[in-house]
Amino acid sequence: MKNFFLTRERTISRKLLELAMAIVLEMRYSKQEILEAYLNEIYLGQDGHRAIHGFGLASHYYFNRPIGEIDAAQVALLVGLVRGPSYYDPWRHPERSRARRDTVLALMVEEHVIDAATAERIRQQPVGVGARDVARSRFYPAYLDLVRRQLRRDYPEDVLASEGLRVFTGLDPAVQRAAEQALQQTLARIERDYGARGKLQGALEGAVIVTRVDSGEVLAVVGGRHSRIAGFNRALDAQRPVGSLMKPAVYLAALESGRYTLMSPLDDGPVAYKGANGQVWRPRNYDREDHGMVRLYRALAQSYNQSTARLGLDMGIDRVVDVIHRLGVEREVPALPSVTLGAVALTPFEVAGMYQTIASGGFASPLSSIREVMDDSNQPLTRYPVAVQQRVRQSAVYLLEYALKEVVRSGTARSAAARLPPGLVVAGKTGTTDEQRDSWFAGYSGDLLAVVWIGRDDNGVTALTGATGALPAWTELMAATSREPRRSETPEGVDEVWVDPGSGGVSAEECPGARRVPFLVGTEPAYAAPCSGASLWPGSSSAPPPAREEAVPQPRQQREPSPPQRWWKRWFGGG
């Protein structure tokens, strides 16, 4: 209790507070939950300036493998370290460590965790920790993992095994450190704020990918919360449902068709779709409410499920899947209605590739960590020039970006605006999956694109949305690294028009509430709102449209759930 929440001062008041907190803990939590929280925080060693806390991190540190893969001998060694990590250090004092391990083995036999024969077999073995240089912190293991994979893809093994090969990468150490810090601090804050109710203590994981918008060069890769330990690279290998991150593909299909504009009214009423198997699909909004008729850009900004599903069904699922592939997703995507709401599992790296195409105005470029490879005589083996291919009409992507900027201005990511530097215009999308198992945010500024995923390796519930989990980490990262706001020149085939958000008609800059909205040429509103004159748009009618503002109410703000306050503040007050 003292190590978790209190100081080390020796006073009566602190002792009484510790006693009261212990009583409250035992009343509210089972012994199993308290033990689990303790095991996730107990000090088990020191790696340079970094303390090793918790059995999960210690498993990586001593054995270079996750906690779920260690055997009884290794469990016994870790348990033995609890008594004194320095005194029983298996590298400096292997005999002490072995004797302590054997003591724990005897206790495991007494408690029927293992049998006597297994314990005796283990006693004949050395402590079995990994090599010290392997266990020590490494710089950027997740990024180097990507480099190795891309080298193996492009070169035969005999070339890679030759001496003197030099590889120049796009790694930006400052961006890498900022990404690691943003993820670690966000996970720590979430677990702290959720307190000792404990379900998230040590269970959360995450991943980050950062690229350069203009080239697709990978600047940073974070494969997990313990970013300096090589292991499972979640940025490259964790295939997770992306949820609402897939919605931009639906809206892009609609905008690209010319049948819809950003001001088109969408029906956000209940949806019921009967599939070929007879089952009925009924998606619901996150807030479990219907929002009536909403403008298309608002439906995406507020991440409404019902209007998005209806839009995707109207466009045709095959067309939506085609857009997903053109954005850069190479794996098979099921042509099912649920794909409109993100029932697709992708890695953070794949998501970054998809959003890279959007950030590049519809031009796809493969993400690469390697700039150049040179042989031992300083001759280039291969240069990696920027390869660009237009996949989506730039004009349609420009319209989509308007809505993605609105996500941050007034939508589900609006909380980021206060934490970003003034003037840093960004665009992006939150993502939350069923039962809040995965929290995503993908977004970009003028120079950087970043994707953040937060979740659990066991696919457990996190109670986090995209806005309460991944978004704060993304915001902290971009605030520390990005310097260029998002500025986009109006592409050919697009006209910018002042419109009245209520009626959808042509308006003027001086009219209350008017906003400047891009349209594909030929899809601009054909009528004028009352504030403006008909001359603002050739051929427009000054008569008000049949659907007035009351027919398109401003959607109710969806409130993202906030993490509860720390329980001891509620009981005892203080900071």
Coordinates of C-alpha atoms in Angstrom, one line a residue:
M1 CA 0.0 0.0 0.0
K2 CA 2.8 2.4 0.9
N3 CA 4.6 1.7 -2.3
F4 CA 1.5 2.2 -4.4
F5 CA -0.1 5.3 -3.1
L6 CA 1.8 6.9 -0.1
T7 CA 5.1 8.5 0.8
R8 CA 7.8 6.9 2.9
E9 CA 7.5 9.3 5.8
R10 CA 7.2 7.7 9.2
T11 CA 4.3 9.5 10.9
I12 CA 1.3 8.4 12.8
S13 CA -1.0 10.1 10.3
R14 CA 0.5 8.2 7.4
K15 CA 0.3 4.9 9.2
L16 CA -3.4 5.5 10.0
L17 CA -4.1 6.4 6.4
E18 CA -2.3 3.3 5.3
L19 CA -4.4 1.2 7.7
A20 CA -7.7 2.8 6.5
M21 CA -6.8 2.3 2.8
A22 CA -5.9 -1.4 3.5
I23 CA -9.3 -1.9 5.1
V24 CA -11.1 -0.3 2.2
L25 CA -9.1 -2.4 -0.3
E26 CA -10.0 -5.7 1.4
M27 CA -13.7 -4.6 1.5
R28 CA -13.8 -3.8 -2.2
Y29 CA -11.4 -6.2 -3.8
S30 CA -10.7 -9.9 -3.6
K31 CA -7.4 -11.2 -2.5
Q32 CA -6.8 -12.4 -6.1
E33 CA -7.3 -8.8 -7.4
I34 CA -5.0 -7.3 -4.8
L35 CA -2.3 -9.9 -5.4
E36 CA -2.5 -9.3 -9.2
A37 CA -2.1 -5.5 -8.7
Y38 CA 0.9 -6.2 -6.4
L39 CA 2.6 -8.6 -8.9
N40 CA 2.2 -6.0 -11.7
E41 CA 4.1 -3.4 -9.6
I42 CA 6.6 -5.2 -7.4
Y43 CA 10.3 -4.2 -8.0
L44 CA 12.3 -7.0 -9.5
G45 CA 15.5 -5.6 -10.7
Q46 CA 17.4 -2.7 -12.2
D47 CA 18.5 -2.2 -15.8
G48 CA 20.8 0.8 -15.8
H49 CA 18.7 3.8 -14.9
R50 CA 15.5 1.9 -15.5
A51 CA 13.7 0.0 -12.7
I52 CA 12.1 -3.3 -13.6
H53 CA 8.6 -3.4 -12.1
G54 CA 6.2 -6.3 -12.4
F55 CA 6.4 -9.9 -13.5
G56 CA 5.6 -9.1 -17.1
L57 CA 8.5 -6.8 -17.6
A58 CA 10.8 -9.0 -15.5
S59 CA 10.0 -11.9 -17.8
H60 CA 11.2 -10.0 -20.8
Y61 CA 14.2 -8.7 -18.9
Y62 CA 15.5 -11.9 -17.5
F63 CA 14.3 -14.4 -20.2
N64 CA 13.6 -12.3 -23.2
R65 CA 10.1 -13.8 -23.5
P66 CA 6.5 -12.8 -22.4
I67 CA 5.1 -13.9 -19.1
G68 CA 2.8 -16.4 -20.8
E69 CA 5.7 -18.4 -22.2
I70 CA 7.9 -19.0 -19.2
D71 CA 8.1 -22.3 -17.5
A72 CA 8.0 -23.4 -13.8
A73 CA 11.7 -23.0 -13.3
Q74 CA 11.6 -19.4 -14.5
V75 CA 8.5 -18.6 -12.4
A76 CA 10.3 -19.9 -9.4
L77 CA 13.3 -17.7 -10.1
L78 CA 11.1 -14.6 -10.5
V79 CA 9.3 -15.3 -7.3
G80 CA 12.6 -15.8 -5.5
L81 CA 13.7 -12.3 -6.6
V82 CA 10.9 -10.7 -4.7
R83 CA 12.8 -11.0 -1.5
G84 CA 15.8 -9.1 -2.8
P85 CA 16.4 -8.4 -6.5
S86 CA 19.9 -7.2 -6.0
Y87 CA 21.0 -9.8 -3.5
Y88 CA 19.6 -12.6 -5.7
D89 CA 20.6 -11.1 -9.0
P90 CA 21.0 -14.2 -11.3
W91 CA 23.9 -12.6 -13.3
R92 CA 26.0 -11.3 -10.4
H93 CA 25.1 -14.0 -7.9
P94 CA 24.0 -17.1 -9.8
E95 CA 24.5 -19.5 -6.8
R96 CA 22.4 -17.4 -4.4
S97 CA 19.8 -17.0 -7.1
R98 CA 19.8 -20.8 -7.7
A99 CA 19.5 -21.6 -4.0
R100 CA 16.6 -19.1 -3.6
R101 CA 14.9 -20.6 -6.7
D102 CA 15.2 -24.1 -5.2
T103 CA 13.6 -22.9 -2.0
V104 CA 10.6 -21.6 -4.0
L105 CA 10.4 -24.9 -5.8
A106 CA 10.0 -26.7 -2.5
L107 CA 7.1 -24.4 -1.6
M108 CA 5.6 -25.0 -5.0
V109 CA 5.7 -28.8 -4.3
E110 CA 4.1 -28.2 -0.9
E111 CA 1.3 -26.2 -2.5
H112 CA 0.8 -28.9 -5.2
V113 CA 1.7 -26.4 -8.0
I114 CA 4.3 -28.9 -9.4
D115 CA 5.2 -32.5 -8.4
A116 CA 8.4 -33.5 -6.6
A117 CA 9.9 -35.1 -9.8
T118 CA 9.5 -31.9 -11.7
A119 CA 11.1 -29.9 -8.9
E120 CA 14.0 -32.3 -8.7
R121 CA 14.6 -32.1 -12.5
I122 CA 14.6 -28.3 -12.3
R123 CA 17.1 -28.3 -9.4
Q124 CA 19.6 -29.9 -11.7
Q125 CA 19.4 -27.0 -14.1
P126 CA 21.3 -23.7 -14.0
V127 CA 19.2 -20.5 -13.4
G128 CA 18.8 -20.2 -17.2
V129 CA 18.6 -16.4 -17.7
G130 CA 19.4 -14.9 -21.1
A131 CA 22.7 -13.3 -22.0
R132 CA 23.2 -10.0 -20.2
D133 CA 23.7 -8.0 -23.4
V134 CA 20.4 -9.4 -24.8
A135 CA 18.5 -8.6 -21.6
R136 CA 19.8 -5.0 -21.4
S137 CA 17.9 -2.2 -23.0
R138 CA 18.2 -1.9 -26.7
F139 CA 17.7 1.1 -28.8
Y140 CA 14.6 1.0 -31.1
P141 CA 14.1 -2.7 -31.4
A142 CA 10.7 -2.3 -33.1
Y143 CA 12.0 0.0 -35.7
L144 CA 15.0 -2.3 -36.4
D145 CA 12.6 -5.2 -36.7
L146 CA 10.9 -3.3 -39.6
V147 CA 14.3 -2.6 -41.2
R148 CA 15.3 -6.3 -41.0
R149 CA 12.0 -7.3 -42.6
Q150 CA 12.3 -4.9 -45.4
L151 CA 15.9 -5.9 -46.0
R152 CA 14.9 -9.6 -46.2
R153 CA 12.2 -8.7 -48.6
D154 CA 14.6 -7.0 -51.0
Y155 CA 17.9 -8.9 -50.6
P156 CA 18.9 -12.6 -50.5
E157 CA 20.5 -13.9 -47.3
D158 CA 24.0 -14.2 -48.8
V159 CA 24.0 -10.4 -49.5
L160 CA 22.8 -9.6 -46.0
A161 CA 25.4 -11.8 -44.5
S162 CA 28.3 -10.1 -46.3
E163 CA 30.5 -7.9 -44.2
G164 CA 30.6 -4.1 -44.5
L165 CA 27.0 -3.7 -45.6
R166 CA 25.7 -0.2 -44.5
V167 CA 22.0 0.6 -44.2
F168 CA 20.7 4.1 -44.0
T169 CA 17.3 4.4 -42.4
G170 CA 14.6 7.1 -42.0
L171 CA 14.7 6.8 -38.2
D172 CA 14.2 10.1 -36.4
P173 CA 15.5 9.6 -32.8
A174 CA 13.6 12.6 -31.5
V175 CA 10.3 11.5 -33.0
Q176 CA 11.0 7.9 -31.8
R177 CA 11.6 9.1 -28.2
A178 CA 8.5 11.3 -28.3
A179 CA 6.4 8.4 -29.5
E180 CA 7.7 6.1 -26.8
Q181 CA 7.2 8.7 -24.1
A182 CA 3.7 9.6 -25.3
L183 CA 2.6 5.9 -25.2
Q184 CA 4.2 5.1 -21.9
Q185 CA 2.9 8.2 -20.1
T186 CA -0.6 7.8 -21.5
L187 CA -0.8 4.1 -20.4
A188 CA 0.5 5.1 -17.0
R189 CA -2.1 7.9 -16.7
I190 CA -4.9 5.6 -17.7
E191 CA -4.0 2.9 -15.2
R192 CA -3.4 5.5 -12.5
D193 CA -6.8 7.2 -13.1
Y194 CA -8.6 3.8 -13.1
G195 CA -6.9 3.1 -9.8
A196 CA -6.8 -0.1 -7.9
R197 CA -10.1 -1.4 -9.2
G198 CA -7.2 -3.0 -11.0
K199 CA -8.5 -4.6 -14.2
L200 CA -6.1 -2.5 -16.3
Q201 CA -3.1 -2.5 -14.0
G202 CA -0.2 -3.7 -16.2
A203 CA -2.7 -5.2 -18.8
L204 CA -2.7 -2.4 -21.3
E205 CA -0.5 -2.4 -24.3
G206 CA 0.0 -0.1 -27.3
A207 CA 1.7 0.6 -30.6
V208 CA 2.7 3.7 -32.5
I209 CA 3.7 4.3 -36.2
V210 CA 4.9 7.7 -37.3
T211 CA 5.6 8.5 -41.0
R212 CA 6.5 11.6 -43.1
V213 CA 3.4 12.7 -45.0
D214 CA 5.2 13.8 -48.2
S215 CA 7.2 10.6 -48.7
G216 CA 5.9 7.7 -46.6
E217 CA 9.2 7.4 -44.9
V218 CA 8.8 5.7 -41.5
L219 CA 10.2 7.9 -38.7
A220 CA 9.3 5.9 -35.6
V221 CA 7.9 2.5 -34.6
V222 CA 6.9 1.6 -31.1
G223 CA 5.9 -2.1 -30.7
G224 CA 4.7 -2.0 -27.1
R225 CA 4.8 -0.2 -23.8
H226 CA 8.2 -1.6 -23.0
S227 CA 9.7 -0.1 -26.1
R228 CA 13.4 -0.9 -25.3
I229 CA 12.8 -4.6 -25.0
A230 CA 12.6 -6.8 -28.1
G231 CA 9.5 -9.0 -28.3
F232 CA 6.1 -9.1 -29.9
N233 CA 6.0 -6.1 -32.3
R234 CA 2.4 -5.0 -32.1
A235 CA 3.0 -2.2 -34.6
L236 CA 3.7 -4.7 -37.3
D237 CA 2.0 -7.9 -36.1
A238 CA -1.0 -7.1 -33.9
Q239 CA -4.1 -7.6 -36.2
R240 CA -6.9 -5.8 -34.4
P241 CA -10.4 -4.7 -35.5
V242 CA -10.1 -1.0 -36.6
G243 CA -13.7 0.1 -35.8
S244 CA -14.5 3.6 -36.9
L245 CA -11.1 4.1 -38.6
M246 CA -12.6 2.4 -41.6
K247 CA -15.5 4.9 -41.9
P248 CA -13.5 7.4 -44.1
A249 CA -13.5 4.7 -46.8
V250 CA -17.3 4.7 -46.8
Y251 CA -17.5 8.5 -47.1
L252 CA -14.8 8.6 -49.7
A253 CA -16.8 6.2 -51.9
A254 CA -19.8 8.4 -51.6
L255 CA -18.0 11.7 -52.3
E256 CA -16.0 10.2 -55.2
S257 CA -19.3 9.1 -56.8
G258 CA -20.6 12.7 -57.0
R259 CA -24.0 11.5 -55.7
Y260 CA -23.2 12.9 -52.3
T261 CA -21.7 16.1 -51.0
L262 CA -20.4 17.1 -47.6
M263 CA -23.7 18.9 -47.1
S264 CA -25.9 16.0 -48.2
P265 CA -28.5 15.0 -45.5
L266 CA -28.1 11.5 -44.1
D267 CA -30.7 9.6 -42.2
D268 CA -29.3 8.5 -38.8
G269 CA -32.4 6.6 -37.9
P270 CA -32.4 2.8 -37.0
V271 CA -31.0 0.4 -39.6
A272 CA -32.0 -3.1 -40.2
Y273 CA -30.4 -5.1 -43.0
K274 CA -31.3 -8.7 -43.7
G275 CA -28.5 -10.8 -45.1
A276 CA -28.6 -13.8 -47.4
N277 CA -28.5 -16.1 -44.4
G278 CA -31.6 -14.5 -43.0
Q279 CA -29.9 -12.8 -40.1
V280 CA -30.7 -9.2 -39.5
W281 CA -27.9 -6.7 -38.9
R282 CA -28.9 -3.8 -36.7
P283 CA -26.0 -1.4 -35.9
R284 CA -26.5 1.2 -33.2
N285 CA -24.9 4.5 -32.4
Y286 CA -22.3 4.6 -29.6
D287 CA -24.7 6.7 -27.5
R288 CA -27.6 4.4 -28.3
E289 CA -29.6 7.3 -29.7
D290 CA -30.9 8.3 -33.1
H291 CA -30.0 11.7 -34.5
G292 CA -32.5 12.2 -37.3
M293 CA -31.3 13.9 -40.4
V294 CA -27.6 15.0 -40.2
R295 CA -25.2 16.5 -42.7
L296 CA -22.7 14.1 -44.2
Y297 CA -19.7 15.8 -42.8
R298 CA -21.3 15.8 -39.3
A299 CA -22.1 12.2 -39.5
L300 CA -18.4 11.4 -40.0
A301 CA -17.2 14.0 -37.5
Q302 CA -19.5 12.5 -34.8
S303 CA -18.8 8.9 -36.0
Y304 CA -22.5 8.0 -36.2
N305 CA -22.8 4.3 -37.0
Q306 CA -26.4 4.2 -38.3
S307 CA -26.0 6.9 -40.9
T308 CA -22.6 5.5 -42.0
A309 CA -24.0 2.0 -42.4
R310 CA -26.9 3.3 -44.4
L311 CA -24.6 5.3 -46.6
G312 CA -22.3 2.3 -47.2
L313 CA -25.3 0.1 -48.1
D314 CA -26.5 2.7 -50.5
M315 CA -23.1 2.9 -52.2
G316 CA -22.7 -0.9 -52.3
I317 CA -20.4 -2.9 -50.1
D318 CA -18.3 -4.0 -53.1
R319 CA -17.6 -0.3 -53.9
V320 CA -16.6 0.4 -50.3
V321 CA -14.2 -2.6 -50.3
D322 CA -12.7 -1.4 -53.6
V323 CA -11.9 2.0 -52.0
I324 CA -10.3 0.2 -49.0
H325 CA -8.0 -1.6 -51.3
R326 CA -7.2 1.5 -53.3
L327 CA -6.2 3.2 -50.1
G328 CA -3.5 0.6 -49.7
V329 CA -5.0 -2.3 -47.7
E330 CA -3.7 -5.4 -49.5
R331 CA -5.2 -8.2 -47.3
E332 CA -8.6 -9.7 -48.1
V333 CA -11.5 -7.6 -46.8
P334 CA -14.9 -9.4 -46.4
A335 CA -17.6 -7.8 -48.5
L336 CA -20.1 -7.7 -45.6
P337 CA -22.2 -4.8 -44.4
S338 CA -20.2 -4.7 -41.1
V339 CA -17.1 -3.7 -43.0
T340 CA -18.6 -0.1 -43.1
L341 CA -18.1 0.1 -39.4
G342 CA -14.7 -1.4 -39.3
A343 CA -15.2 -5.2 -38.8
V344 CA -11.8 -5.6 -40.3
A345 CA -8.6 -6.6 -38.5
L346 CA -5.5 -4.6 -39.5
T347 CA -2.1 -3.9 -38.0
P348 CA -1.2 -0.4 -37.0
F349 CA 1.3 -0.5 -39.9
E350 CA -1.4 -1.3 -42.4
V351 CA -3.6 1.5 -40.9
A352 CA -0.7 3.9 -41.4
G353 CA -0.5 2.9 -45.0
M354 CA -4.2 3.5 -45.5
Y355 CA -4.1 7.0 -43.9
Q356 CA -0.9 7.8 -45.7
T357 CA -2.8 7.6 -49.0
I358 CA -5.5 10.0 -47.6
A359 CA -2.9 12.4 -46.2
S360 CA -1.1 12.4 -49.6
G361 CA -4.2 13.5 -51.5
G362 CA -5.0 10.1 -52.9
F363 CA -1.4 9.2 -53.9
A364 CA -0.3 5.9 -52.4
S365 CA 3.4 5.4 -51.5
P366 CA 4.7 2.3 -49.8
L367 CA 5.9 2.9 -46.2
S368 CA 9.6 2.4 -46.0
S369 CA 12.2 2.5 -43.2
I370 CA 15.2 2.3 -45.5
R371 CA 16.7 5.2 -47.5
E372 CA 19.8 3.5 -49.0
V373 CA 21.9 0.4 -48.8
M374 CA 25.7 0.5 -49.5
D375 CA 28.3 -2.2 -49.8
D376 CA 31.7 -2.4 -48.2
S377 CA 33.2 -0.3 -51.0
N378 CA 30.8 2.5 -50.5
Q379 CA 28.8 1.7 -53.6
P380 CA 25.0 1.9 -53.4
L381 CA 23.3 -1.5 -53.7
T382 CA 19.9 0.1 -53.8
R383 CA 18.3 3.4 -53.3
Y384 CA 14.7 3.7 -52.2
P385 CA 13.2 6.5 -54.2
V386 CA 9.7 7.7 -53.3
A387 CA 7.3 5.6 -55.4
V388 CA 3.9 7.3 -55.9
Q389 CA 0.8 6.0 -57.5
Q390 CA -2.5 7.9 -57.7
R391 CA -5.2 5.6 -56.3
V392 CA -8.1 8.0 -55.5
R393 CA -9.2 11.2 -57.1
Q394 CA -7.5 14.1 -55.3
S395 CA -10.6 16.2 -55.5
A396 CA -12.6 13.5 -53.5
V397 CA -9.9 13.2 -50.9
Y398 CA -9.9 16.9 -50.5
L399 CA -13.5 16.8 -49.6
L400 CA -13.0 13.9 -47.2
E401 CA -10.2 15.8 -45.4
Y402 CA -12.6 18.6 -44.7
A403 CA -14.7 16.2 -42.6
L404 CA -11.6 14.7 -41.0
K405 CA -10.5 18.1 -39.9
E406 CA -14.0 18.6 -38.4
V407 CA -13.4 15.4 -36.3
V408 CA -10.8 17.4 -34.4
R409 CA -12.6 20.8 -34.5
S410 CA -16.0 19.7 -33.2
G411 CA -16.3 15.9 -33.4
T412 CA -15.2 12.9 -31.4
A413 CA -11.5 14.2 -31.2
R414 CA -12.4 17.7 -30.2
S415 CA -10.6 17.3 -26.8
A416 CA -7.3 17.3 -28.8
A417 CA -7.7 20.9 -29.9
A418 CA -6.9 22.3 -26.5
R419 CA -3.7 20.3 -26.1
L420 CA -2.2 21.0 -29.6
P421 CA -0.1 24.1 -30.3
P422 CA -2.2 27.0 -31.5
G423 CA -2.4 27.0 -35.3
L424 CA -1.5 23.4 -35.8
V425 CA -4.3 22.2 -38.1
V426 CA -4.7 18.5 -38.1
A427 CA -7.1 15.9 -39.5
G428 CA -7.9 12.4 -38.2
K429 CA -10.3 9.8 -37.0
T430 CA -11.0 8.1 -33.7
G431 CA -11.7 4.3 -33.7
T432 CA -13.4 2.3 -31.0
T433 CA -14.3 -1.4 -31.4
D434 CA -17.2 -3.5 -29.9
E435 CA -17.2 -3.6 -26.2
Q436 CA -14.4 -1.1 -26.1
R437 CA -11.6 -3.6 -26.6
D438 CA -9.5 -1.5 -28.9
S439 CA -8.8 2.3 -28.9
W440 CA -7.4 3.9 -32.1
F441 CA -6.5 7.2 -33.4
A442 CA -5.1 7.9 -36.9
G443 CA -4.3 11.5 -37.9
Y444 CA -1.9 13.8 -39.6
S445 CA -0.7 17.4 -39.8
G446 CA 1.2 19.1 -42.6
D447 CA 4.4 17.1 -42.0
L448 CA 3.7 14.0 -39.9
L449 CA 1.2 11.2 -39.8
A450 CA 0.8 9.0 -36.7
V451 CA -1.3 6.0 -35.8
V452 CA -1.8 4.9 -32.2
W453 CA -3.4 1.7 -30.9
I454 CA -4.1 0.9 -27.3
G455 CA -5.7 -2.4 -26.1
R456 CA -4.9 -5.7 -24.4
D457 CA -3.1 -8.7 -25.7
D458 CA -5.8 -11.0 -24.4
N459 CA -8.4 -9.0 -26.3
G460 CA -10.0 -8.0 -23.0
V461 CA -12.3 -5.0 -22.4
T462 CA -10.4 -1.8 -21.7
A463 CA -13.4 0.6 -21.2
L464 CA -11.6 3.0 -23.5
T465 CA -12.8 4.8 -26.6
G466 CA -10.6 6.2 -29.3
A467 CA -10.9 9.6 -27.6
T468 CA -10.0 8.5 -24.1
G469 CA -7.2 6.1 -25.0
A470 CA -5.3 6.5 -28.2
L471 CA -6.1 10.2 -28.8
P472 CA -4.3 11.6 -25.8
A473 CA -1.1 9.7 -26.8
W474 CA -1.4 10.9 -30.4
T475 CA -2.0 14.5 -29.2
E476 CA 1.0 14.5 -26.9
L477 CA 3.2 13.0 -29.7
M478 CA 2.1 15.6 -32.3
A479 CA 2.4 18.5 -29.9
A480 CA 6.0 17.5 -29.3
T481 CA 7.1 16.8 -32.9
S482 CA 4.8 18.4 -35.6
R483 CA 5.6 21.9 -36.7
E484 CA 3.6 22.2 -40.0
P485 CA -0.2 22.8 -39.9
R486 CA -2.3 21.0 -42.5
R487 CA -2.6 23.3 -45.5
S488 CA -4.1 22.0 -48.7
E489 CA -4.4 23.9 -52.0
T490 CA -7.8 23.6 -53.6
P491 CA -7.3 20.9 -56.3
E492 CA -8.7 21.1 -59.8
G493 CA -12.3 20.1 -60.0
V494 CA -13.3 21.6 -56.6
D495 CA -15.1 24.8 -55.8
E496 CA -15.3 26.3 -52.3
V497 CA -18.7 27.8 -51.5
W498 CA -20.1 29.6 -48.5
V499 CA -23.1 27.7 -47.3
D500 CA -25.7 27.8 -44.5
P501 CA -25.2 24.6 -42.4
G502 CA -28.9 24.6 -41.5
S503 CA -30.6 24.7 -44.9
G504 CA -27.6 23.6 -47.0
G505 CA -28.1 26.5 -49.4
V506 CA -25.6 29.0 -50.7
S507 CA -24.8 31.7 -48.2
A508 CA -22.2 34.5 -47.7
E509 CA -19.2 34.9 -45.4
E510 CA -20.9 37.5 -43.3
C511 CA -24.0 35.4 -42.7
P512 CA -24.3 34.0 -39.1
G513 CA -23.0 30.4 -39.0
A514 CA -22.0 30.3 -42.6
R515 CA -19.1 28.0 -43.4
R516 CA -16.9 27.6 -46.4
V517 CA -17.3 24.1 -47.8
P518 CA -15.7 22.4 -50.8
F519 CA -17.8 20.7 -53.5
L520 CA -16.9 18.8 -56.7
V521 CA -17.6 21.1 -59.6
G522 CA -21.2 20.6 -60.6
T523 CA -22.5 19.4 -57.2
E524 CA -22.8 22.8 -55.5
P525 CA -26.1 23.8 -53.9
A526 CA -28.6 24.9 -56.5
Y527 CA -30.5 27.3 -54.1
A528 CA -29.6 30.2 -51.9
A529 CA -30.1 30.6 -48.2
P530 CA -32.1 33.6 -47.1
C531 CA -29.1 35.6 -45.9
S532 CA -27.5 35.7 -49.3
G533 CA -28.6 36.9 -52.7
A534 CA -29.2 34.7 -55.7
S535 CA -26.3 36.3 -57.5
L536 CA -23.8 34.5 -55.2
W537 CA -24.2 31.4 -57.4
P538 CA -25.1 31.6 -61.1
G539 CA -28.5 29.9 -61.7
S540 CA -29.3 29.5 -58.1
S541 CA -32.8 30.1 -56.8
S542 CA -33.3 32.5 -53.9
A543 CA -36.3 30.5 -52.8
P544 CA -35.6 28.6 -49.6
P545 CA -35.2 24.8 -50.0
P546 CA -38.0 22.5 -48.9
A547 CA -35.9 21.2 -46.0
R548 CA -35.3 23.9 -43.4
E549 CA -32.9 23.9 -40.5
E550 CA -35.4 22.2 -38.2
A551 CA -35.4 19.2 -40.5
V552 CA -31.6 18.9 -40.0
P553 CA -31.1 19.5 -36.3
Q554 CA -27.6 19.9 -35.0
P555 CA -26.6 16.5 -33.7
R556 CA -26.3 16.0 -30.0
Q557 CA -22.6 15.9 -28.9
Q558 CA -21.6 12.3 -28.1
R559 CA -19.9 12.3 -24.8
E560 CA -16.9 10.1 -24.5
P561 CA -16.9 8.4 -21.1
S562 CA -14.2 9.8 -18.8
P563 CA -12.1 7.6 -16.6
P564 CA -13.3 7.6 -13.0
Q565 CA -11.3 9.5 -10.4
R566 CA -8.9 7.7 -8.3
W567 CA -10.8 6.0 -5.6
W568 CA -8.6 7.2 -2.8
K569 CA -9.4 10.8 -3.8
R570 CA -13.1 10.0 -3.4
W571 CA -12.5 8.5 0.1
F572 CA -9.7 10.6 1.5
G573 CA -9.4 13.7 -0.8
G574 CA -6.1 15.3 -1.7
G575 CA -4.0 15.0 -4.9

